[in-house]
Tab-separated table of C-alpha atoms and ligand atoms in Angstrom:
chain	number	residue	atom	x	y	z
A	1	MET	CA	23.748	-1.571	-35.427
A	2	THR	CA	25.722	0.903	-33.314
A	3	GLN	CA	26.764	2.960	-36.319
A	4	ASN	CA	23.242	2.824	-37.671
A	5	LEU	CA	21.815	4.279	-34.439
A	6	ILE	CA	24.370	7.051	-34.446
A	7	GLU	CA	23.461	7.947	-38.022
A	8	LYS	CA	19.783	7.967	-37.071
A	9	SER	CA	20.482	10.242	-34.121
A	10	LYS	CA	22.292	12.691	-36.383
A	11	ALA	CA	19.563	12.558	-38.982
A	12	CYS	CA	16.463	12.850	-36.774
A	13	LEU	CA	17.204	14.481	-33.451
A	14	TRP	CA	17.516	18.050	-32.249
A	15	LEU	CA	18.951	18.021	-28.730
A	16	PRO	CA	18.315	20.578	-25.965
A	17	PHE	CA	21.013	23.187	-25.211
A	18	THR	CA	23.103	21.592	-27.952
A	19	GLN	CA	24.752	22.939	-31.061
A	20	MET	CA	24.043	19.970	-33.304
A	21	LYS	CA	27.244	20.595	-35.210
A	22	ASP	CA	29.098	19.737	-31.983
A	23	TYR	CA	26.954	16.653	-31.456
A	24	GLU	CA	27.749	15.367	-34.943
A	25	LYS	CA	31.455	15.503	-34.108
A	26	ASP	CA	31.123	13.766	-30.745
A	27	PRO	CA	27.907	11.736	-30.704
A	28	LEU	CA	26.935	9.725	-27.652
A	29	ILE	CA	24.028	7.350	-27.117
A	30	LEU	CA	23.433	5.927	-23.654
A	31	GLU	CA	21.717	2.617	-23.267
A	32	SER	CA	21.781	1.537	-19.647
A	33	GLY	CA	22.933	2.405	-16.183
A	34	ASP	CA	23.627	0.889	-12.803
A	35	GLY	CA	24.311	2.704	-9.564
A	36	ILE	CA	26.272	5.859	-10.244
A	37	LYS	CA	27.416	4.731	-13.707
A	38	VAL	CA	25.803	4.860	-17.130
A	39	ARG	CA	26.756	2.833	-20.205
A	40	ASP	CA	26.693	3.747	-23.891
A	41	ILE	CA	25.719	1.536	-26.825
A	42	ASP	CA	29.323	0.382	-27.227
A	43	GLY	CA	29.419	-0.759	-23.608
A	44	LYS	CA	31.726	2.043	-22.422
A	45	GLU	CA	30.990	3.074	-18.840
A	46	TYR	CA	30.926	6.569	-17.393
A	47	TYR	CA	30.487	7.987	-13.929
A	48	ASP	CA	27.301	10.043	-13.881
A	49	GLY	CA	29.199	13.080	-12.600
A	50	PHE	CA	26.281	15.467	-13.039
A	51	SER	CA	23.465	13.173	-11.875
A	52	SER	CA	22.033	13.163	-15.424
A	53	VAL	CA	21.690	16.952	-15.278
A	54	TRP	CA	21.217	17.384	-11.528
A	55	LEU	CA	18.467	14.803	-11.002
A	56	ASN	CA	19.762	11.515	-9.750
A	57	VAL	CA	19.744	10.644	-6.048
A	58	HIS	CA	20.032	6.892	-5.392
A	59	GLY	CA	21.852	5.893	-8.562
A	60	HIS	CA	20.351	4.215	-11.619
A	61	ARG	CA	18.200	1.096	-11.460
A	62	LYS	CA	17.621	1.440	-7.742
A	63	LYS	CA	15.669	-1.694	-6.901
A	64	GLU	CA	13.068	-0.057	-4.663
A	65	LEU	CA	12.317	2.678	-7.187
A	66	ASP	CA	12.036	0.189	-10.055
A	67	GLU	CA	9.672	-1.899	-7.944
A	68	ALA	CA	7.516	1.101	-7.004
A	69	ILE	CA	6.909	1.809	-10.686
A	70	LYS	CA	6.153	-1.815	-11.508
A	71	LYS	CA	3.704	-2.012	-8.616
A	72	GLN	CA	1.943	1.145	-9.734
A	73	LEU	CA	1.829	-0.122	-13.324
A	74	GLU	CA	-0.248	-3.062	-12.169
A	75	LYS	CA	-2.916	-0.551	-11.144
A	76	ILE	CA	-2.803	2.348	-13.621
A	77	ALA	CA	-0.183	4.529	-15.302
A	78	HIS	CA	-1.958	7.863	-15.452
A	79	SER	CA	-5.227	9.633	-14.750
A	80	THR	CA	-5.959	13.361	-14.688
A	81	LEU	CA	-5.847	15.712	-11.727
A	82	LEU	CA	-8.394	18.109	-13.200
A	83	GLY	CA	-11.263	18.037	-10.729
A	84	MET	CA	-10.147	14.761	-9.154
A	85	THR	CA	-7.052	13.176	-7.686
A	86	ASN	CA	-5.352	9.798	-7.388
A	87	VAL	CA	-3.834	7.767	-4.578
A	88	PRO	CA	-0.073	8.415	-4.964
A	89	ALA	CA	-0.544	12.141	-5.796
A	90	THR	CA	-2.557	12.561	-2.597
A	91	GLU	CA	-0.116	10.677	-0.399
A	92	LEU	CA	2.861	12.445	-1.940
A	93	ALA	CA	1.273	15.854	-1.277
A	94	GLU	CA	0.996	15.053	2.425
A	95	LYS	CA	4.609	13.847	2.483
A	96	LEU	CA	5.875	16.950	0.685
A	97	ILE	CA	4.142	19.242	3.155
A	98	ASP	CA	5.637	17.187	5.936
A	99	ILE	CA	9.211	17.791	4.789
A	100	SER	CA	8.781	21.346	3.450
A	101	PRO	CA	9.748	24.458	5.412
A	102	GLU	CA	7.219	25.616	7.974
A	103	GLY	CA	4.125	27.308	6.586
A	104	LEU	CA	4.016	25.561	3.196
A	105	LYS	CA	0.721	23.686	3.182
A	106	ARG	CA	-0.587	23.257	-0.388
A	107	VAL	CA	0.865	21.301	-3.288
A	108	PHE	CA	0.190	22.120	-6.952
A	109	TYR	CA	1.731	19.551	-9.305
A	110	SER	CA	3.282	19.902	-12.733
A	111	ASP	CA	5.935	18.141	-14.765
A	112	SER	CA	9.159	20.160	-14.882
A	113	GLY	CA	11.050	22.812	-12.999
A	114	ALA	CA	10.088	25.426	-15.559
A	115	THR	CA	6.371	24.662	-15.236
A	116	ALA	CA	6.669	24.720	-11.443
A	117	MET	CA	8.099	28.228	-11.798
A	118	GLU	CA	5.458	29.348	-14.327
A	119	ILE	CA	2.848	28.240	-11.825
A	120	ALA	CA	4.602	30.111	-9.014
A	121	LEU	CA	4.569	33.329	-11.076
A	122	LYS	CA	0.934	33.043	-12.153
A	123	MET	CA	-0.099	32.069	-8.639
A	124	ALA	CA	1.616	35.131	-7.152
A	125	PHE	CA	0.138	37.397	-9.824
A	126	GLN	CA	-3.415	36.141	-9.371
A	127	TYR	CA	-3.072	36.100	-5.591
A	128	TRP	CA	-2.883	39.887	-5.559
A	129	ALA	CA	-5.645	40.246	-8.169
A	130	ASN	CA	-7.945	37.995	-6.135
A	131	LYS	CA	-7.046	39.945	-3.018
A	132	GLY	CA	-8.207	43.185	-4.636
A	133	ARG	CA	-4.748	44.625	-5.249
A	134	PRO	CA	-4.387	44.150	-8.998
A	135	GLU	CA	-1.782	46.908	-9.222
A	136	LYS	CA	0.763	44.453	-7.824
A	137	GLN	CA	1.779	42.945	-11.175
A	138	LYS	CA	5.552	43.093	-11.431
A	139	PHE	CA	8.311	40.729	-10.415
A	140	VAL	CA	11.742	41.329	-8.975
A	141	SER	CA	14.201	38.693	-10.061
A	142	MET	CA	17.900	38.128	-9.697
A	143	LEU	CA	20.715	38.925	-12.087
A	144	ASN	CA	22.352	35.682	-13.267
A	145	GLY	CA	19.228	33.794	-12.181
A	146	TYR	CA	17.899	30.732	-13.967
A	147	HIS	CA	14.435	29.231	-13.571
A	148	GLY	CA	13.878	27.159	-16.708
A	149	ASP	CA	13.237	27.744	-20.392
A	150	THR	CA	9.570	28.621	-20.851
A	151	ILE	CA	8.807	32.291	-21.490
A	152	GLY	CA	7.681	33.190	-17.965
A	153	ALA	CA	10.646	31.428	-16.412
A	154	VAL	CA	12.959	33.098	-18.934
A	155	SER	CA	11.439	36.507	-18.114
A	156	VAL	CA	12.536	36.162	-14.491
A	157	GLY	CA	15.848	34.651	-15.547
A	158	ALA	CA	18.933	36.637	-16.429
A	159	ILE	CA	21.676	34.693	-18.105
A	160	GLU	CA	22.939	36.681	-21.082
A	161	LEU	CA	23.956	33.697	-23.183
A	162	PHE	CA	20.651	31.836	-22.890
A	163	HIS	CA	18.205	34.715	-22.683
A	164	ARG	CA	19.467	37.658	-24.754
A	165	VAL	CA	17.823	36.656	-28.025
A	166	TYR	CA	14.381	36.411	-26.392
A	167	GLY	CA	14.484	39.932	-24.943
A	168	PRO	CA	11.537	41.235	-26.964
A	169	LEU	CA	9.389	38.270	-25.881
A	170	MET	CA	9.863	38.671	-22.160
A	171	PHE	CA	7.676	40.549	-19.720
A	172	LYS	CA	9.479	43.421	-18.033
A	173	GLY	CA	10.370	43.478	-14.372
A	174	PHE	CA	13.037	44.591	-11.943
A	175	LYS	CA	16.409	42.943	-11.508
A	176	ALA	CA	18.601	42.880	-8.412
A	177	PRO	CA	22.110	41.494	-7.963
A	178	VAL	CA	23.180	38.379	-6.073
A	179	PRO	CA	26.650	38.388	-4.510
A	180	TYR	CA	29.339	36.782	-6.659
A	181	VAL	CA	32.124	37.155	-4.150
A	182	TYR	CA	34.940	35.778	-6.320
A	183	ARG	CA	34.321	38.386	-9.007
A	184	SER	CA	33.377	41.297	-6.734
A	185	LYS	CA	35.560	44.382	-6.222
A	186	SER	CA	35.953	43.886	-2.493
A	187	GLY	CA	36.193	40.090	-2.537
A	188	ASP	CA	34.608	40.257	0.900
A	189	PRO	CA	31.426	38.232	1.447
A	190	ASP	CA	30.013	40.618	4.074
A	191	VAL	CA	30.582	43.735	1.979
A	192	CYS	CA	29.207	41.974	-1.062
A	193	ARG	CA	26.073	40.818	0.760
A	194	GLU	CA	25.310	44.259	2.157
A	195	GLU	CA	25.801	45.952	-1.214
A	196	CYS	CA	23.391	43.563	-2.897
A	197	LEU	CA	20.787	43.771	-0.129
A	198	ASN	CA	20.977	47.573	-0.314
A	199	GLU	CA	20.380	47.556	-4.034
A	200	LEU	CA	17.418	45.253	-3.603
A	201	GLU	CA	15.987	47.414	-0.860
A	202	GLN	CA	16.185	50.481	-3.096
A	203	VAL	CA	14.052	48.764	-5.734
A	204	LEU	CA	11.566	47.481	-3.173
A	205	ALA	CA	11.306	50.759	-1.303
A	206	LYS	CA	10.523	52.659	-4.487
A	207	ARG	CA	8.332	50.146	-6.340
A	208	HIS	CA	6.850	47.673	-3.843
A	209	LYS	CA	3.300	48.889	-4.470
A	210	GLU	CA	3.487	47.453	-7.987
A	211	ILE	CA	5.512	44.341	-7.123
A	212	ALA	CA	3.745	40.984	-6.709
A	213	ALA	CA	6.691	38.770	-5.886
A	214	LEU	CA	10.418	38.240	-5.890
A	215	SER	CA	11.938	35.085	-7.386
A	216	ILE	CA	15.277	33.661	-6.337
A	217	GLU	CA	17.194	30.411	-6.487
A	218	SER	CA	17.854	28.930	-3.078
A	219	MET	CA	21.407	29.459	-1.727
A	220	VAL	CA	23.141	28.589	-5.011
A	221	GLN	CA	22.700	30.147	-8.444
A	222	GLY	CA	23.138	26.916	-10.360
A	223	ALA	CA	23.069	27.556	-14.078
A	224	SER	CA	25.120	30.736	-13.889
A	225	GLY	CA	28.063	28.767	-12.494
A	226	MET	CA	27.260	27.284	-9.073
A	227	ILE	CA	27.538	30.631	-7.349
A	228	VAL	CA	27.034	30.072	-3.636
A	229	MET	CA	25.378	32.951	-1.767
A	230	PRO	CA	27.234	34.256	1.290
A	231	GLU	CA	25.766	33.611	4.711
A	232	GLY	CA	22.908	35.917	5.588
A	233	PHE	CA	21.960	36.833	2.038
A	234	LEU	CA	18.898	34.629	1.506
A	235	SER	CA	17.549	35.395	4.969
A	236	GLY	CA	18.212	39.083	4.273
A	237	VAL	CA	16.104	38.823	1.117
A	238	ARG	CA	13.346	37.123	3.129
A	239	LYS	CA	13.316	40.018	5.606
A	240	LEU	CA	13.022	42.580	2.811
A	241	CYS	CA	10.160	40.680	1.130
A	242	THR	CA	8.265	40.665	4.400
A	243	LYS	CA	9.029	44.319	5.102
A	244	TYR	CA	7.713	45.426	1.694
A	245	ASP	CA	4.794	42.985	1.422
A	246	VAL	CA	6.137	41.100	-1.570
A	247	LEU	CA	5.730	37.319	-1.932
A	248	MET	CA	8.978	35.351	-1.895
A	249	ILE	CA	9.218	32.620	-4.535
A	250	VAL	CA	12.122	30.299	-3.813
A	251	ASP	CA	13.311	28.037	-6.613
A	252	GLU	CA	14.515	24.775	-5.054
A	253	VAL	CA	14.401	22.851	-8.325
A	254	ALA	CA	18.149	22.205	-8.323
A	255	THR	CA	18.851	22.488	-4.611
A	256	GLY	CA	15.901	20.574	-3.158
A	257	PHE	CA	15.892	16.969	-1.936
A	258	GLY	CA	19.177	16.776	-0.119
A	259	ARG	CA	21.458	18.180	-2.806
A	260	THR	CA	23.036	20.810	-0.536
A	261	GLY	CA	23.119	18.749	2.663
A	262	LYS	CA	19.673	19.892	3.867
A	263	MET	CA	16.344	18.608	2.586
A	264	PHE	CA	15.789	22.096	1.108
A	265	ALA	CA	18.571	24.639	0.802
A	266	CYS	CA	16.547	27.454	2.399
A	267	GLU	CA	16.839	25.513	5.674
A	268	HIS	CA	20.503	26.634	5.780
A	269	GLU	CA	19.123	30.074	6.674
A	270	GLY	CA	15.822	29.148	8.290
A	271	VAL	CA	13.969	30.825	5.420
A	272	GLN	CA	10.245	30.184	4.941
A	273	PRO	CA	9.215	30.990	1.380
A	274	ASP	CA	5.669	31.968	0.407
A	275	ILE	CA	5.956	29.783	-2.670
A	276	MET	CA	8.525	27.057	-3.323
A	277	ALA	CA	9.163	25.363	-6.670
A	278	VAL	CA	10.595	21.837	-6.658
A	279	GLY	CA	11.420	19.308	-9.372
A	280	LYS	CA	14.553	17.420	-10.425
A	281	GLY	CA	15.376	15.196	-7.395
A	282	ILE	CA	11.728	14.766	-6.382
A	283	THR	CA	11.463	11.384	-8.129
A	284	GLY	CA	15.082	10.425	-7.478
A	285	GLY	CA	15.686	11.266	-11.129
A	286	TYR	CA	13.184	8.790	-12.570
A	287	LEU	CA	10.146	10.582	-13.981
A	288	PRO	CA	8.987	14.118	-14.783
A	289	ILE	CA	7.197	15.363	-11.673
A	290	ALA	CA	7.454	18.861	-10.229
A	291	ALA	CA	5.496	20.818	-7.653
A	292	THR	CA	4.751	24.345	-6.525
A	293	ILE	CA	4.132	24.408	-2.798
A	294	THR	CA	2.545	27.391	-1.095
A	295	THR	CA	1.045	28.710	2.112
A	296	GLU	CA	-2.521	28.514	3.296
A	297	ALA	CA	-2.664	32.333	3.019
A	298	VAL	CA	-1.998	32.205	-0.732
A	299	TYR	CA	-4.341	29.257	-1.229
A	300	ARG	CA	-7.165	30.975	0.642
A	301	GLU	CA	-7.264	33.859	-1.854
A	302	PHE	CA	-8.298	31.374	-4.568
A	303	TYR	CA	-10.909	29.573	-2.459
A	304	ASP	CA	-14.412	30.930	-3.035
A	305	ASP	CA	-17.742	30.270	-4.758
A	306	TYR	CA	-17.092	29.498	-8.408
A	307	GLN	CA	-19.079	32.564	-9.561
A	308	ASN	CA	-16.553	34.854	-7.890
A	309	MET	CA	-13.987	33.801	-10.500
A	310	LYS	CA	-11.046	33.170	-8.269
A	311	THR	CA	-10.215	29.713	-9.630
A	312	PHE	CA	-6.618	29.077	-10.674
A	313	PHE	CA	-7.086	28.196	-14.339
A	314	HIS	CA	-3.847	26.359	-14.903
A	315	GLY	CA	-2.941	22.721	-15.505
A	316	HIS	CA	-0.974	20.288	-17.647
A	317	SER	CA	-2.023	17.006	-19.226
A	318	TYR	CA	0.316	14.927	-17.091
A	319	THR	CA	-0.132	16.858	-13.832
A	320	GLY	CA	-0.002	14.423	-10.897
A	321	ASN	CA	1.018	11.459	-13.045
A	322	GLN	CA	0.469	8.289	-11.023
A	323	LEU	CA	3.674	6.504	-11.992
A	324	GLY	CA	5.691	9.622	-11.216
A	325	CYS	CA	4.034	10.245	-7.860
A	326	ALA	CA	4.439	6.578	-6.899
A	327	VAL	CA	8.170	6.670	-7.535
A	328	ALA	CA	8.474	10.054	-5.787
A	329	LEU	CA	6.839	8.565	-2.699
A	330	GLU	CA	9.270	5.666	-2.690
A	331	ASN	CA	12.119	8.143	-3.218
A	332	LEU	CA	11.082	10.044	-0.087
A	333	ARG	CA	10.783	6.795	1.857
A	334	LEU	CA	14.361	5.999	0.880
A	335	PHE	CA	15.459	9.472	2.001
A	336	GLU	CA	14.255	8.491	5.460
A	337	SER	CA	15.378	4.878	5.652
A	338	GLU	CA	18.807	5.583	4.159
A	339	LYS	CA	19.249	8.940	5.933
A	340	ILE	CA	20.301	10.508	2.639
A	341	VAL	CA	20.354	14.117	3.846
A	342	ASP	CA	22.621	13.415	6.835
A	343	GLN	CA	24.865	11.299	4.641
A	344	VAL	CA	25.271	14.090	2.116
A	345	ALA	CA	26.045	16.584	4.874
A	346	GLN	CA	28.754	14.274	6.228
A	347	LYS	CA	30.266	13.289	2.894
A	348	ALA	CA	30.268	16.942	1.795
A	349	VAL	CA	32.953	17.642	4.390
A	350	GLU	CA	35.173	14.976	2.852
A	351	LEU	CA	34.297	16.138	-0.637
A	352	LYS	CA	35.571	19.580	0.305
A	353	SER	CA	39.012	18.244	1.162
A	354	ILE	CA	39.035	16.034	-1.947
A	355	LEU	CA	38.354	19.078	-4.097
A	356	GLU	CA	41.022	21.143	-2.340
A	357	GLU	CA	43.509	18.973	-4.206
A	358	LEU	CA	42.261	20.551	-7.458
A	359	GLN	CA	42.854	24.052	-6.160
A	360	LYS	CA	46.570	23.456	-6.727
A	361	LEU	CA	46.108	23.290	-10.492
A	362	ARG	CA	47.361	26.356	-12.320
A	363	HIS	CA	44.071	27.247	-13.955
A	364	VAL	CA	41.597	26.526	-11.185
A	365	GLY	CA	40.338	29.958	-10.092
A	366	GLU	CA	37.731	29.080	-7.528
A	367	ILE	CA	36.009	25.950	-6.255
A	368	ARG	CA	32.464	26.553	-5.041
A	369	GLN	CA	30.547	23.937	-3.126
A	370	LEU	CA	27.422	23.503	-1.062
A	371	GLY	CA	26.812	19.848	-0.231
A	372	PHE	CA	26.977	17.836	-3.451
A	373	MET	CA	26.581	20.888	-5.659
A	374	CYS	CA	29.995	21.964	-6.930
A	375	GLY	CA	31.444	24.249	-9.560
A	376	ILE	CA	35.105	24.555	-10.487
A	377	GLU	CA	35.779	27.853	-12.244
A	378	LEU	CA	38.704	27.729	-14.664
A	379	VAL	CA	40.628	30.897	-15.470
A	380	GLU	CA	43.522	31.889	-17.711
A	381	SER	CA	45.293	33.561	-14.795
A	382	LYS	CA	44.781	32.771	-11.146
A	383	GLU	CA	46.402	36.052	-10.100
A	384	THR	CA	44.246	38.415	-12.160
A	385	LYS	CA	41.196	36.068	-12.396
A	386	GLU	CA	41.312	36.736	-16.139
A	387	PRO	CA	38.984	34.242	-17.871
A	388	PHE	CA	40.050	32.154	-20.846
A	389	PRO	CA	38.991	33.594	-24.197
A	390	ALA	CA	35.447	32.308	-24.754
A	391	GLU	CA	36.268	30.966	-28.216
A	392	LYS	CA	38.684	28.445	-26.703
A	393	ARG	CA	35.701	26.732	-25.071
A	394	VAL	CA	37.910	25.423	-22.300
A	395	GLY	CA	35.027	24.154	-20.167
A	396	TYR	CA	33.582	22.269	-23.101
A	397	GLU	CA	36.963	20.760	-24.025
A	398	VAL	CA	37.509	19.642	-20.429
A	399	SER	CA	34.104	17.943	-20.388
A	400	LEU	CA	34.953	16.083	-23.628
A	401	LYS	CA	38.232	14.957	-22.110
A	402	MET	CA	36.368	13.780	-19.008
A	403	ARG	CA	34.047	11.783	-21.222
A	404	GLU	CA	37.076	10.098	-22.761
A	405	LEU	CA	38.350	9.337	-19.253
A	406	GLY	CA	35.036	7.808	-18.202
A	407	MET	CA	32.883	10.497	-16.621
A	408	LEU	CA	29.979	12.610	-17.854
A	409	THR	CA	29.198	16.185	-16.927
A	410	ARG	CA	28.278	19.424	-18.673
A	411	PRO	CA	30.114	22.661	-18.041
A	412	LEU	CA	28.609	26.099	-17.455
A	413	GLY	CA	30.931	28.228	-19.523
A	414	ASP	CA	34.362	27.579	-18.011
A	415	THR	CA	32.913	26.331	-14.760
A	416	ILE	CA	33.111	22.546	-14.505
A	417	VAL	CA	29.984	21.133	-12.880
A	418	PHE	CA	30.396	18.350	-10.351
A	419	MET	CA	27.066	17.116	-9.001
A	420	PRO	CA	27.356	13.376	-8.365
A	421	PRO	CA	24.390	11.215	-7.331
A	422	LEU	CA	23.775	11.640	-3.597
A	423	VAL	CA	24.633	8.010	-2.839
A	424	SER	CA	28.190	8.339	-4.202
A	425	THR	CA	30.657	7.046	-1.615
A	426	VAL	CA	33.833	8.824	-0.606
A	427	GLU	CA	35.790	6.385	-2.818
A	428	ASP	CA	33.505	7.225	-5.763
A	429	LEU	CA	34.013	10.933	-5.124
A	430	GLU	CA	37.780	10.450	-5.078
A	431	ALA	CA	37.716	8.516	-8.344
A	432	MET	CA	35.583	11.173	-10.023
A	433	ALA	CA	37.715	14.013	-8.692
A	434	ALA	CA	40.807	12.278	-10.103
A	435	ILE	CA	39.186	12.297	-13.551
A	436	ILE	CA	38.292	15.977	-13.244
A	437	LYS	CA	41.860	16.757	-12.218
A	438	GLU	CA	43.419	14.864	-15.071
A	439	ALA	CA	41.059	16.373	-17.643
A	440	ILE	CA	41.682	19.940	-16.462
A	441	HIS	CA	45.404	19.300	-16.390
A	442	GLU	CA	45.543	17.789	-19.883
A	443	VAL	CA	43.356	20.393	-21.569
A	444	THR	CA	44.876	23.477	-19.950
A	445	HIS	CA	48.396	22.089	-20.416
A	446	ALA	CA	47.814	21.656	-24.123
A	447	LEU	CA	46.673	25.306	-24.315
A	448	ALA	CA	49.768	26.724	-22.617
B	501	PLP	C1	16.811	22.914	-13.900
B	501	PLP	C2	16.254	24.106	-13.237
B	501	PLP	C3	14.995	24.609	-13.581
B	501	PLP	C4	14.205	24.060	-14.728
B	501	PLP	O1	13.792	22.746	-14.522
B	501	PLP	P1	13.331	21.872	-15.788
B	501	PLP	O2	12.823	20.626	-15.181
B	501	PLP	O3	14.585	21.668	-16.604
B	501	PLP	O4	12.321	22.652	-16.518
B	501	PLP	C5	14.507	25.669	-12.865
B	501	PLP	N1	15.206	26.226	-11.870
B	501	PLP	C6	16.417	25.785	-11.522
B	501	PLP	C7	17.131	26.435	-10.384
B	501	PLP	C8	16.994	24.720	-12.196
B	501	PLP	O5	18.227	24.307	-11.880
């Protein structure tokens, strides 16, 4: 039966972000999970070291979340949000506004981080058109940014490896750098921040009349390698957006819902976005719900008599799904009752010292961390920061070794991702870090 399923998976499936030739060599089929562990069809257990791709909060099969879905199922699974609403979507909207940064007052639902970003872009674009300033059509986005895989989100993204081939499909815009202190000339966070802010200001000063909005990940550029922004950068970007009358779209899809030790990462800098995209942790990692949350000022530009054609003509079949909103509501209740955000902030301090142990390894270049969002960048030489040759696929090999040792994660190039479920205890974190250490040691040792 096990072998049969594996054959079926090889014969029928095409997996996301996966070279299927790799999958055929090392297939894996998960069947169940409990707490912070998942289990494959042979019964082998793994720590969920990347929260099932940055989603999971309370662990798997959390009783309250399971119950919330069952309770909702006794009423209805789904109904549309086109021209009407439902009970959990309405209650969740109020709750989201409650916990969002000041000024964010309207919730527009969708079903993934990428769609939440598409909506943010179209919303910003139409906002200026509705306002009578249709010349503001362009976007400024960040080098090394990632906002999802649909064409709009890719257009404001900038990760060579993922995006290069789609160049001709993308809409054109302006790009500005985000500090990557470890790989900067000066190596100094303050210098690095000021250089990047200056570059951004040059673009804005020259072109702001044609710029609708700026898009940026919040505090950490996730997909490009868990690159943590130096203090003062995000708030500096906020100031420039205000100065040049450009909407600020903050992507909290990865960082939102406690991941960085605040409910939303922009709280680290007291930043109030004009539009905020959320997804991933919103349902505790259970169901596909996402949201784009904006200010009353943006909303008001769409509010008019129908004949004036200011309606936002956008929606998805499963927008506001009742099961998803019900579990998201329960998720947020658990955030309160279990004080998840404070817990993450506290445990993050201990996680930092646990990870310091890894810094001693010969090929660990830099460890980056904000809360429970960590990246461990592996390099050929610590002294020169020379990367490993890409064809050695060191990050990938380390993740395979970790799988063997009982932990799942996916690397970003040669940066090992460590993003455990937010309920992981200090003992869990230690156990997972020990696996990371052993895997890095074994793989890099074999290379030397
Ligand atoms: C994962 C991610 C997205 C895309 O979310 P999906 O649900 O995978 O479409 C967008 N932005 C950031 C910062 C992300 O990490």
